mmCIF file of C-alpha atoms and ligand atoms in Angstrom:
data_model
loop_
_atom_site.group_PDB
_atom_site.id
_atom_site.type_symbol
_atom_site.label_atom_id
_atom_site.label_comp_id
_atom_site.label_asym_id
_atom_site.label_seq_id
_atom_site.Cartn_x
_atom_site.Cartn_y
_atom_site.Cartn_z
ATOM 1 C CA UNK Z 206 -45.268 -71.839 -104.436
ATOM 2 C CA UNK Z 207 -43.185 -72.401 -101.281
ATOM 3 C CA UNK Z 208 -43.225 -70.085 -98.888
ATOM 4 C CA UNK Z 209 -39.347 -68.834 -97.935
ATOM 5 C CA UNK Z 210 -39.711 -67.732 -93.971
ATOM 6 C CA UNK Z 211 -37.374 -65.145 -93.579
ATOM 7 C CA UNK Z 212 -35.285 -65.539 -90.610
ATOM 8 C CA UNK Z 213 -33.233 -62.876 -91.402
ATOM 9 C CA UNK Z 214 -36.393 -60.624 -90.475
ATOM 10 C CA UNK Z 215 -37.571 -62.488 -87.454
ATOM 11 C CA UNK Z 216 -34.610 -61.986 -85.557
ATOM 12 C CA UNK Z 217 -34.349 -58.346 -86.176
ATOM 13 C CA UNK Z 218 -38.401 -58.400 -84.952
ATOM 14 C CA UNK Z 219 -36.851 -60.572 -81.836
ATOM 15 C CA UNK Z 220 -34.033 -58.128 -81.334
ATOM 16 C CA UNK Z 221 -36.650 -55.413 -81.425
ATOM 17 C CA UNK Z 222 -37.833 -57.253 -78.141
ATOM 18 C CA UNK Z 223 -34.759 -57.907 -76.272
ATOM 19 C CA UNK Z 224 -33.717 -54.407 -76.370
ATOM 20 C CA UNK Z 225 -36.824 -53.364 -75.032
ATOM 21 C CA UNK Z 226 -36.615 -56.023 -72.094
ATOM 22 C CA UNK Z 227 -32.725 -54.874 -71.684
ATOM 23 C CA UNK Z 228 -34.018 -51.013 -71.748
ATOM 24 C CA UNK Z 229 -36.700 -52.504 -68.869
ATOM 25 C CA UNK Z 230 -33.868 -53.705 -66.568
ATOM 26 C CA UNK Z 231 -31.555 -50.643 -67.065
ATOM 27 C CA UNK Z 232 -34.778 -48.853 -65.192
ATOM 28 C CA UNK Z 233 -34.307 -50.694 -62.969
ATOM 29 C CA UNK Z 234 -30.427 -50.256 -62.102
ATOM 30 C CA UNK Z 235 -29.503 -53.682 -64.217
ATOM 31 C CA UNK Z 236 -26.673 -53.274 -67.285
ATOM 32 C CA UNK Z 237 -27.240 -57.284 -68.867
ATOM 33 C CA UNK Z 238 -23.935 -58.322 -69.713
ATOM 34 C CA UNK Z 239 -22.979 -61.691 -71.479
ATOM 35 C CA UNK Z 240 -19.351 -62.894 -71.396
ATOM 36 C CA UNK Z 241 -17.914 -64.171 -74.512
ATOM 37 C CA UNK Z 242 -14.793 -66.505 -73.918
ATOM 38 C CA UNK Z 243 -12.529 -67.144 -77.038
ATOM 39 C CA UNK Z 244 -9.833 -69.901 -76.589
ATOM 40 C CA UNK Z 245 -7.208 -69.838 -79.703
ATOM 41 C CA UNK Z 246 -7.510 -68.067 -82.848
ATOM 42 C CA UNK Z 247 -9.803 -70.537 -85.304
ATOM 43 C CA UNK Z 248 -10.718 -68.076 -87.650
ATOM 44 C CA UNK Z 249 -14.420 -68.989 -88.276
ATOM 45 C CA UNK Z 250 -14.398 -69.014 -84.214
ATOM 46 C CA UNK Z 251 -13.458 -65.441 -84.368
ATOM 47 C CA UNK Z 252 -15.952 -64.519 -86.940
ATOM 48 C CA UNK Z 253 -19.048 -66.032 -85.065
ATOM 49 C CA UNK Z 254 -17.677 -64.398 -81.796
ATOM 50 C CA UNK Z 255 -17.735 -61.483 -83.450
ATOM 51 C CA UNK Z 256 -21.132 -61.431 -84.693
ATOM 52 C CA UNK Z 257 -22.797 -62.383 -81.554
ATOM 53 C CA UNK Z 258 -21.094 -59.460 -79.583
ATOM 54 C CA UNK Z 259 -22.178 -57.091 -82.840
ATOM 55 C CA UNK Z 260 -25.736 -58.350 -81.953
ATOM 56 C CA UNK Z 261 -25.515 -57.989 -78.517
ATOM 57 C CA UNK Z 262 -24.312 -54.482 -78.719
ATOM 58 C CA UNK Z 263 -27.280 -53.371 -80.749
ATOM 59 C CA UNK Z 264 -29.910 -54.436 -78.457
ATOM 60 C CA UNK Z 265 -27.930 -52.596 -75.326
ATOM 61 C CA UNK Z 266 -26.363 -56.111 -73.653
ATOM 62 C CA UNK Z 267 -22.617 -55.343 -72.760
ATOM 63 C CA UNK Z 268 -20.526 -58.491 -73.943
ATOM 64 C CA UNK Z 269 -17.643 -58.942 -72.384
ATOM 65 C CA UNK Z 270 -14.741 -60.657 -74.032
ATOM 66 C CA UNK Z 271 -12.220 -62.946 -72.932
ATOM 67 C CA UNK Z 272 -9.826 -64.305 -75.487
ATOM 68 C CA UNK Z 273 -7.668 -66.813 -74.434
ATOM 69 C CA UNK Z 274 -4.607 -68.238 -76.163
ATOM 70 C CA UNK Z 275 -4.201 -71.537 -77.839
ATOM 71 C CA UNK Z 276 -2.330 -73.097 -75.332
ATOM 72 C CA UNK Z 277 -4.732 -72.294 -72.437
ATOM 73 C CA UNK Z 278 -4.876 -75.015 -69.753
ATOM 74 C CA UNK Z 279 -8.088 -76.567 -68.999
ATOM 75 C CA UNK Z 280 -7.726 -75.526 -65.098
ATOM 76 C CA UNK Z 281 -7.126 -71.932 -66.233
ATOM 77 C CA UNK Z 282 -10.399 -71.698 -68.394
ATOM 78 C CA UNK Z 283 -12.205 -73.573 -65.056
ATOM 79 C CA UNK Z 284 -11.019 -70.380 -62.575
ATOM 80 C CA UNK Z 285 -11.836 -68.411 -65.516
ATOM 81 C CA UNK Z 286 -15.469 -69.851 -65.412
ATOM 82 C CA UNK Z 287 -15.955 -70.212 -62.103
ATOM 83 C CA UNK Z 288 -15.010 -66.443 -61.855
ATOM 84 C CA UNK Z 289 -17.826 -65.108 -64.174
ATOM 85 C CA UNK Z 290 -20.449 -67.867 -62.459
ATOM 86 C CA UNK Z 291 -19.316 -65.689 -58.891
ATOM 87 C CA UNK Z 292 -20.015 -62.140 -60.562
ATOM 88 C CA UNK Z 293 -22.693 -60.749 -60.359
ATOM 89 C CA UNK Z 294 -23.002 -57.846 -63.531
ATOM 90 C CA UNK Z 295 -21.924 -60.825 -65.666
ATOM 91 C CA UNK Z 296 -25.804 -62.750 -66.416
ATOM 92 C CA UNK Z 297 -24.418 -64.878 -69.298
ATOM 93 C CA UNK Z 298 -21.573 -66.880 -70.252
ATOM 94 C CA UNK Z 299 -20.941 -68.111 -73.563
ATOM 95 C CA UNK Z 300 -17.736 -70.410 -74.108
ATOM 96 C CA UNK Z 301 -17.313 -70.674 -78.004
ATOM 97 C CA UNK Z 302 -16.656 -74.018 -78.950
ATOM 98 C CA UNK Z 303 -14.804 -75.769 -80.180
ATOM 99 C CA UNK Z 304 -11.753 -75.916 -77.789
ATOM 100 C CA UNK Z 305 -8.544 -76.715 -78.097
ATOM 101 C CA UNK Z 306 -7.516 -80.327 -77.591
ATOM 102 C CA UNK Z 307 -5.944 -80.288 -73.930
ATOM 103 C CA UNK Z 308 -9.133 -79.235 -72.854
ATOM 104 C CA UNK Z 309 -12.310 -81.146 -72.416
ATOM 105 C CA UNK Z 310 -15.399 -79.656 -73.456
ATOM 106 C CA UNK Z 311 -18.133 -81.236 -71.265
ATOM 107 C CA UNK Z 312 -16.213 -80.423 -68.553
ATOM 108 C CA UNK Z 313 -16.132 -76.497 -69.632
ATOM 109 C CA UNK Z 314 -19.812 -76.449 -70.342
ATOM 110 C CA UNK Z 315 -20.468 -78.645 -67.019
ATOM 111 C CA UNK Z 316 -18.682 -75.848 -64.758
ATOM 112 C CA UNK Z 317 -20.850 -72.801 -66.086
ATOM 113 C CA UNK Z 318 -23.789 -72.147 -63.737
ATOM 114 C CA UNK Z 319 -26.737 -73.389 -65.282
ATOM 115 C CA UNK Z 320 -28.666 -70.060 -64.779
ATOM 116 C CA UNK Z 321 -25.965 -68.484 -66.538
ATOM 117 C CA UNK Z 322 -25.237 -70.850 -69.544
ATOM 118 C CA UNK Z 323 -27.045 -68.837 -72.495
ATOM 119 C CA UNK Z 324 -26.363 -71.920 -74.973
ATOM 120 C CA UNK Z 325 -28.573 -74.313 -72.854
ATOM 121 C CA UNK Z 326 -25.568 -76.745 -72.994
ATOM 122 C CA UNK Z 327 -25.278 -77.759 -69.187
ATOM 123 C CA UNK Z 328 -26.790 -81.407 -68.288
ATOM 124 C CA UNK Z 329 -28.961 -79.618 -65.468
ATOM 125 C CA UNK Z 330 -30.426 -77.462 -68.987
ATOM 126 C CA UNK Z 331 -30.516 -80.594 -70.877
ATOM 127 C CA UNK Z 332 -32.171 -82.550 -68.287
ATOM 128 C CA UNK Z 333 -34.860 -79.898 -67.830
ATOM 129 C CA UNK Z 334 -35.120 -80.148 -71.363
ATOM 130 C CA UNK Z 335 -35.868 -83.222 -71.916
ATOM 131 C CA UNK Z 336 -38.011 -83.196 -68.614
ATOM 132 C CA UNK Z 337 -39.773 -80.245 -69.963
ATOM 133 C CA UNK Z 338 -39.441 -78.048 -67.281
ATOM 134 C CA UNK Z 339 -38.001 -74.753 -68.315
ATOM 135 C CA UNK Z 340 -34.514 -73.589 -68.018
ATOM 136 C CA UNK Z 341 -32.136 -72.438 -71.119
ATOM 137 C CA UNK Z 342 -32.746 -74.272 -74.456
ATOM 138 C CA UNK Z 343 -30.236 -74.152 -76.906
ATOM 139 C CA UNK Z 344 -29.917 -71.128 -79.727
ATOM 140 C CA UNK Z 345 -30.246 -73.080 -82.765
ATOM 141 C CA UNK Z 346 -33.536 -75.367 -81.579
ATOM 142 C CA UNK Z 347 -34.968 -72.677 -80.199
ATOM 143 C CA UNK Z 348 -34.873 -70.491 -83.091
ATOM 144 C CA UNK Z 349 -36.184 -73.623 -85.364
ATOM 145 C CA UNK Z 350 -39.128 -73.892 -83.076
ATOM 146 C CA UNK Z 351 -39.796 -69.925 -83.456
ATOM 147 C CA UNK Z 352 -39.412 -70.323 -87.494
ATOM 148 C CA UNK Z 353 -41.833 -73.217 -87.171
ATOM 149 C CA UNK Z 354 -44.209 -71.306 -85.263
ATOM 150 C CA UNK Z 355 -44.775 -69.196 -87.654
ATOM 151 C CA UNK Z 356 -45.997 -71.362 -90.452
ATOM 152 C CA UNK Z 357 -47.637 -74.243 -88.120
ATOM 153 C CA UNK Z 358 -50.725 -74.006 -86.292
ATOM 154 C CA UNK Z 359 -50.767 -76.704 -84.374
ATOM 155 C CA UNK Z 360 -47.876 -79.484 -84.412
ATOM 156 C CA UNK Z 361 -49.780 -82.254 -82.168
ATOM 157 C CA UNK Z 362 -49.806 -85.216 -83.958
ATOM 158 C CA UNK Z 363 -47.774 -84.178 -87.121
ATOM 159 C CA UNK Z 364 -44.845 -86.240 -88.273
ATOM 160 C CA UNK Z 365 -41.557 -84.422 -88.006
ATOM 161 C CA UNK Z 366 -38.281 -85.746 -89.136
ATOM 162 C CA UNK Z 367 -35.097 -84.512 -87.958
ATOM 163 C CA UNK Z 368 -31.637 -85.434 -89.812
ATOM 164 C CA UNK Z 369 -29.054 -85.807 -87.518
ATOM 165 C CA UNK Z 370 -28.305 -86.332 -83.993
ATOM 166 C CA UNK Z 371 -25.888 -83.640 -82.646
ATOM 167 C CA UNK Z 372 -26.014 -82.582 -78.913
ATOM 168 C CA UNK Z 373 -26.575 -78.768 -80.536
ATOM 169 C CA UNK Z 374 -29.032 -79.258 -82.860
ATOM 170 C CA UNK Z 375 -30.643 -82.720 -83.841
ATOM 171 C CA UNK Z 376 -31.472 -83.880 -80.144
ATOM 172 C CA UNK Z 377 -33.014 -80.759 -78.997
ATOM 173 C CA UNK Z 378 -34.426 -80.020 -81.736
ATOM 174 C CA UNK Z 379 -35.928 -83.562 -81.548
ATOM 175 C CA UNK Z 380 -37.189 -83.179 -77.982
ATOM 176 C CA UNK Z 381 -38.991 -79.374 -78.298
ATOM 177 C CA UNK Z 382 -40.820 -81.240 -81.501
ATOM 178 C CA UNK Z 383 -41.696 -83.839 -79.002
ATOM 179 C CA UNK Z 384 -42.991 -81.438 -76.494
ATOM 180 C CA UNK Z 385 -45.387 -80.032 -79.266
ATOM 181 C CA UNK Z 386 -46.885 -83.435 -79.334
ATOM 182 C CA UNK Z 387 -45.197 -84.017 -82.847
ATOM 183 C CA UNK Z 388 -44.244 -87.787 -83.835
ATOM 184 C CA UNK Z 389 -40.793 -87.387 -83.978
ATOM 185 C CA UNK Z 390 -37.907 -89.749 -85.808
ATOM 186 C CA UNK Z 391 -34.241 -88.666 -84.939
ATOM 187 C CA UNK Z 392 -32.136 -89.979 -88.248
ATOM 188 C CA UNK Z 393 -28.346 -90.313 -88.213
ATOM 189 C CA UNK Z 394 -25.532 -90.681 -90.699
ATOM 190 C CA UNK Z 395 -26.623 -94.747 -90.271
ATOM 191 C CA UNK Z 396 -30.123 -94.647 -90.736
ATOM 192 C CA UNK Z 397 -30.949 -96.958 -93.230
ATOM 193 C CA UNK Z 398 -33.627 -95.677 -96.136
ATOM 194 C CA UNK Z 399 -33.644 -92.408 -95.174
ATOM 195 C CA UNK Z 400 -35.457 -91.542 -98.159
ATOM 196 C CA UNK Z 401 -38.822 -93.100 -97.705
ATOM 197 C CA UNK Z 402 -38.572 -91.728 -93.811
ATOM 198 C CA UNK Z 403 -38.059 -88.216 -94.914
ATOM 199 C CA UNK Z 404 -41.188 -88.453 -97.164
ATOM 200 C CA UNK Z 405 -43.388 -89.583 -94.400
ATOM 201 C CA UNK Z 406 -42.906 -85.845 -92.838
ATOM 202 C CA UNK Z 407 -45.019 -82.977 -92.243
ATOM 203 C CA UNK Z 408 -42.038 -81.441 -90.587
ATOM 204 C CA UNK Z 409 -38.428 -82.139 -91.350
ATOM 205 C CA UNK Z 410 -35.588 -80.287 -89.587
ATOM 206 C CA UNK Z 411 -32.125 -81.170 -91.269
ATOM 207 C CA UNK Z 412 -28.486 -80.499 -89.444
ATOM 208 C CA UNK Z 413 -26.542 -83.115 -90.983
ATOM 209 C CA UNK Z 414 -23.767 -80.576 -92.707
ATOM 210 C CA UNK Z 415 -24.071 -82.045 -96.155
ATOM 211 C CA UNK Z 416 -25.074 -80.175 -98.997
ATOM 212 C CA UNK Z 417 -28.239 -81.053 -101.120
ATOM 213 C CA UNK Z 418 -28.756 -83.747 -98.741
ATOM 214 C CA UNK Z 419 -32.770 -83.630 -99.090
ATOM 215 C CA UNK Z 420 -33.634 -83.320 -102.376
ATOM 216 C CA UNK Z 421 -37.088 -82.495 -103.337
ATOM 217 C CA UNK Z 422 -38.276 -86.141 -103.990
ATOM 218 C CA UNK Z 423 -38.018 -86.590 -100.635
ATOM 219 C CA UNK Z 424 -40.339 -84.017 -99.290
ATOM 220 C CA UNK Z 425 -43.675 -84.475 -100.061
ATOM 221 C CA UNK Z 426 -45.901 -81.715 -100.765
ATOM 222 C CA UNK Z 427 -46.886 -79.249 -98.240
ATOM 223 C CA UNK Z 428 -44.403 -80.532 -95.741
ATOM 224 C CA UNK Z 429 -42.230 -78.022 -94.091
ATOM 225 C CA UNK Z 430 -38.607 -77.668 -94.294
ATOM 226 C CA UNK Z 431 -36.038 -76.616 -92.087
ATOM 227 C CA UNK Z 432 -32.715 -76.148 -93.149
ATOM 228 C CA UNK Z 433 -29.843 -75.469 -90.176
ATOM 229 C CA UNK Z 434 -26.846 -76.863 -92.273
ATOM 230 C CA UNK Z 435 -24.097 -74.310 -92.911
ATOM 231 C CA UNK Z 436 -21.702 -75.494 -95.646
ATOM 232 C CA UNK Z 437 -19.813 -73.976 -98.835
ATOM 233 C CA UNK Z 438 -20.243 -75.429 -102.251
ATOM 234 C CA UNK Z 439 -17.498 -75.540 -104.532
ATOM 235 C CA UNK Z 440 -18.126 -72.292 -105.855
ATOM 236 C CA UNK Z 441 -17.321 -71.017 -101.975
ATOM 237 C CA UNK Z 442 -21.249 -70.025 -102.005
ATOM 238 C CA UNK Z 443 -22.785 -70.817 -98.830
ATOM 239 C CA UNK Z 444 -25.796 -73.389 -98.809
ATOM 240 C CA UNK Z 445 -27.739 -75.155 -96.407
ATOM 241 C CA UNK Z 446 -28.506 -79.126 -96.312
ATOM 242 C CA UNK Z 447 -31.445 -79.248 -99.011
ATOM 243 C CA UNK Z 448 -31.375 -78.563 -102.173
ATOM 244 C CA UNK Z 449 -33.611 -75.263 -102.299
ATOM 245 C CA UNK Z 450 -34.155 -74.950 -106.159
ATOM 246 C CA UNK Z 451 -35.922 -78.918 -106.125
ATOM 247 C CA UNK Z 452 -38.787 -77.443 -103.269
ATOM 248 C CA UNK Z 453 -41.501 -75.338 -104.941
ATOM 249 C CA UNK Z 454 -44.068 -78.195 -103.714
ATOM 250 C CA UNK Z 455 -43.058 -77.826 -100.120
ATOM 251 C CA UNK Z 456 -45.126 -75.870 -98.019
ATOM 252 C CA UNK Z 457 -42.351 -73.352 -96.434
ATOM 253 C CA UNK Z 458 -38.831 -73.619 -96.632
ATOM 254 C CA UNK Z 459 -35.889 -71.234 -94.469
ATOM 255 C CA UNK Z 460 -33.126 -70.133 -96.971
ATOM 256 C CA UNK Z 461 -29.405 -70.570 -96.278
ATOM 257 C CA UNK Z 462 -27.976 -67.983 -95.944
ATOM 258 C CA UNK Z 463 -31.052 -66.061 -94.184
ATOM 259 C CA UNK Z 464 -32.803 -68.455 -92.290
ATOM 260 C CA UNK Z 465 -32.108 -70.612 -88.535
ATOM 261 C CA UNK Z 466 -27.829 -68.388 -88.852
ATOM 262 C CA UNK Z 467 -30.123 -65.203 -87.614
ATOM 263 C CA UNK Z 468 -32.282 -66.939 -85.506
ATOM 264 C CA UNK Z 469 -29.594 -68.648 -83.415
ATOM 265 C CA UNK Z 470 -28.221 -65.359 -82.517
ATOM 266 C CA UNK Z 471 -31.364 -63.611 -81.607
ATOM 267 C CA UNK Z 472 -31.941 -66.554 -79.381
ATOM 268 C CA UNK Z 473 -28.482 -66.429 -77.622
ATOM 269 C CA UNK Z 474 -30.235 -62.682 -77.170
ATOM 270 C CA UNK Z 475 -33.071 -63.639 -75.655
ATOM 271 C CA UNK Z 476 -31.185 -66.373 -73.226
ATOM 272 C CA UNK Z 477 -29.463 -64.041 -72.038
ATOM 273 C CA UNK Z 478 -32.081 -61.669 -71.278
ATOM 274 C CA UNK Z 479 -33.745 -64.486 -69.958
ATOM 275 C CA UNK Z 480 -30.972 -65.406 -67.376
ATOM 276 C CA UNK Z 481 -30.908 -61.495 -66.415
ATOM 277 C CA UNK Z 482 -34.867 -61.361 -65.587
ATOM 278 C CA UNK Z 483 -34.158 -64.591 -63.667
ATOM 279 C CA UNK Z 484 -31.368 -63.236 -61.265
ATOM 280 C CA UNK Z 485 -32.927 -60.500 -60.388
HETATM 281 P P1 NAD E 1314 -22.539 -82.592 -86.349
HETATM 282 O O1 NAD E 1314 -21.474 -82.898 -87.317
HETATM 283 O O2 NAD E 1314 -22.254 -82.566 -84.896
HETATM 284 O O3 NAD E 1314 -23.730 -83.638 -86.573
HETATM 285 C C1 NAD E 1314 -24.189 -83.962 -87.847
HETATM 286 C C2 NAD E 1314 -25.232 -85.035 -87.722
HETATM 287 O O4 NAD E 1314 -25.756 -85.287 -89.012
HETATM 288 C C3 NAD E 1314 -24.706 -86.365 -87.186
HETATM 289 O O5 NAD E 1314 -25.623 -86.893 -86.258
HETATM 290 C C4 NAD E 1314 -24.611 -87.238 -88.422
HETATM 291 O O6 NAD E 1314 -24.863 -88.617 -88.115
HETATM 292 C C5 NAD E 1314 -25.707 -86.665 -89.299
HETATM 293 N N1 NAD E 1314 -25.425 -86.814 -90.722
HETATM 294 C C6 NAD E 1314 -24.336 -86.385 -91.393
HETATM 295 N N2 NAD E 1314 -24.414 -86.721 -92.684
HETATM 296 C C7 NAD E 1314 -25.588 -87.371 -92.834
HETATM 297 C C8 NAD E 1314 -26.210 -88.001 -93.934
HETATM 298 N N3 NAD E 1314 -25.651 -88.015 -95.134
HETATM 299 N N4 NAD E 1314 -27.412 -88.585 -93.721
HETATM 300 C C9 NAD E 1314 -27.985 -88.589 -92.499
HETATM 301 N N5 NAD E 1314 -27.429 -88.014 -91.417
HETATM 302 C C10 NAD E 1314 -26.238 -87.419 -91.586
HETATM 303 O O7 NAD E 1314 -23.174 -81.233 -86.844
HETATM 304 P P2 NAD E 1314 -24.016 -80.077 -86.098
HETATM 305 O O8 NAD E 1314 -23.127 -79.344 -85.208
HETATM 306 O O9 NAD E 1314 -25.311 -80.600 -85.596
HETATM 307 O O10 NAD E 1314 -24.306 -79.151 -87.370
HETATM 308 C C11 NAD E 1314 -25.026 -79.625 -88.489
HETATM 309 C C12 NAD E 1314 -25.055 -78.551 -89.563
HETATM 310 O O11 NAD E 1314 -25.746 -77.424 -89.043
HETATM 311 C C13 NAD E 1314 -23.686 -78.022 -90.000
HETATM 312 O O12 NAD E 1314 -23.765 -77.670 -91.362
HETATM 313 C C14 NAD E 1314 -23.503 -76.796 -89.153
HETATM 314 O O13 NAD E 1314 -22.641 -75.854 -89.755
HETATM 315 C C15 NAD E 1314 -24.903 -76.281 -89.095
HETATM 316 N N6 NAD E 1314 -25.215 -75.458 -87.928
HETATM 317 C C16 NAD E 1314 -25.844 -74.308 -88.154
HETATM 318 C C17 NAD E 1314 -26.205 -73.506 -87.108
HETATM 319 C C18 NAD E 1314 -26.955 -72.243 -87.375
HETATM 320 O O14 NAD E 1314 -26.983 -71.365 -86.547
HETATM 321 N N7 NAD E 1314 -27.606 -72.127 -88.530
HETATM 322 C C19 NAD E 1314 -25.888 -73.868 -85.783
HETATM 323 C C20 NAD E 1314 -25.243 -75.085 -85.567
HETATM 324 C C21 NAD E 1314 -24.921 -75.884 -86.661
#
């Protein structure tokens, strides 16, 4: 039987923990705070927004919102930014992407101070990264890693898959595998045979955004699967990347909804305590 690892309970352990660091700093005269900054009104925007201040509130940080309107200029959001990197109650700051056209996104995430940019999106976080030498690693990696650790004793040496190649999820991802000592294959919309590559895995990490991608031929047993895609079926049911029913012989699976969703927000909790400790 495969084992479903509940993300959903996880997080609330790892929220558990981040209030008691954020209760640790109010001793000592600090109130974390994390800046949220909305630009337009894209409704699923608004709802993920929402439900990373909700999480924030509950383990004590004080978010901070900024919403924006659509037509924001790209040298408005910049003062904006460079505002919040100057103060210093603000510890985090979280642009939700994406943006609006007129505005460039690397440039956004390339103006927030590294030791404030809780989504581990600034080149100086993905250089140290990839370098392996600390810094802020982004939400949704992070909290595969955490879900891995907890079914995987040791990853040196295992094979580990990832499907797709996204600057959020699939290359991270890739390169904290990599840092276990995992063999690691990054696989892309043009990988040919994908297939026979996925059954080669011990690990496989999917964000590719296409439902029942993986389907259980392709998984051999007692590998472990990670599922980070976020789609609807045509029901309007949400579902993840691999098709779930077609995975008893799997070792461990995350369910969609339930699994990495919780996890990415707990980490974007512990970034930011993270950045707090390290301003102090
Ligand atoms: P993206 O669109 O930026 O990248 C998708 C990647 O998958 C690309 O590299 C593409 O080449 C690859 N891909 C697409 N179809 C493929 C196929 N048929 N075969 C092989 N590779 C394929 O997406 P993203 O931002 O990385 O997100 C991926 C999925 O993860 C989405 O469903 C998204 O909603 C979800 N997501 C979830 C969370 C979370 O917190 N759970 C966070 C971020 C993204």
């Amino acid at each position: 039987m495969v084992r479903i690892v509940q993300g959903d309970l996880i997080a609330r352990e790892m929220e558990n923990e981040v209030r008691a660091g954020v209760e640790a700093l109010v001793g000592k005269g600090v109130i974390v705070a994390l800046a949220v900054v909305l630009v337009g009104d894209d409704p699923a925007s608004d709802i993920y927004v929402r439900r990373k201040q909700r999480a924030a509130e509950r383990v004590g940080i004080r978010s901070v919102e900024h919403r924006l309107d659509a037509a924001t200029s790209e040298a408005d959001l910049l003062i904006l930014i460079e505002r919040l990197n100057a103060d210093p109650d603000i510890h985090g700051i979280l642009v939700q992407l994406p943006l609006p056209p007129q505005i460039a996104s690397d440039r956004v995430l390339g103006t927030i101070a590294p030791e404030k940019d809780v989504d581990g999106f600034h080149p100086v976080n993905v250089g140290r990264l990839s370098t392996g030498t600390g810094g802020l690693i982004p939400c949704t990696p992070l909290g595969c890693m955490m879900l891995l650790d907890r079914v995987v004793a040791d990853f040196r040496g295992l094979k580990a898959v990832v499907i797709g190649k996204s600057n959020i999820v699939g290359k991270p991802v890739a390169l904290l595998l990599l840092e276990r000592e995992c063999t690691v294959t990054v696989t892309h919309i043009h990988t040919r045979g994908l297939p026979d590559i996925v059954r080669s895995a011990d690990i496989i990490v999917v964000a590719a955004g296409s439902p029942r991608l993986v389907r259980g031929d392709w998984v051999k047993p007692g590998a472990v699967l990670i599922d980070v895609g976020i789609n609807r079926d045509a029901g309007g049911r949400i579902v993840g990347d691999a098709a779930a029913d077609e995975m008893d012989h799997a070792a461990a699976l995350t369910p969609v909804p339930g699994g990495v969703g919780p996890m990415t927000i707990a980490c974007l909790l512990r970034n930011t305590l993270q950045a707090a400790r390290a301003m102090r």
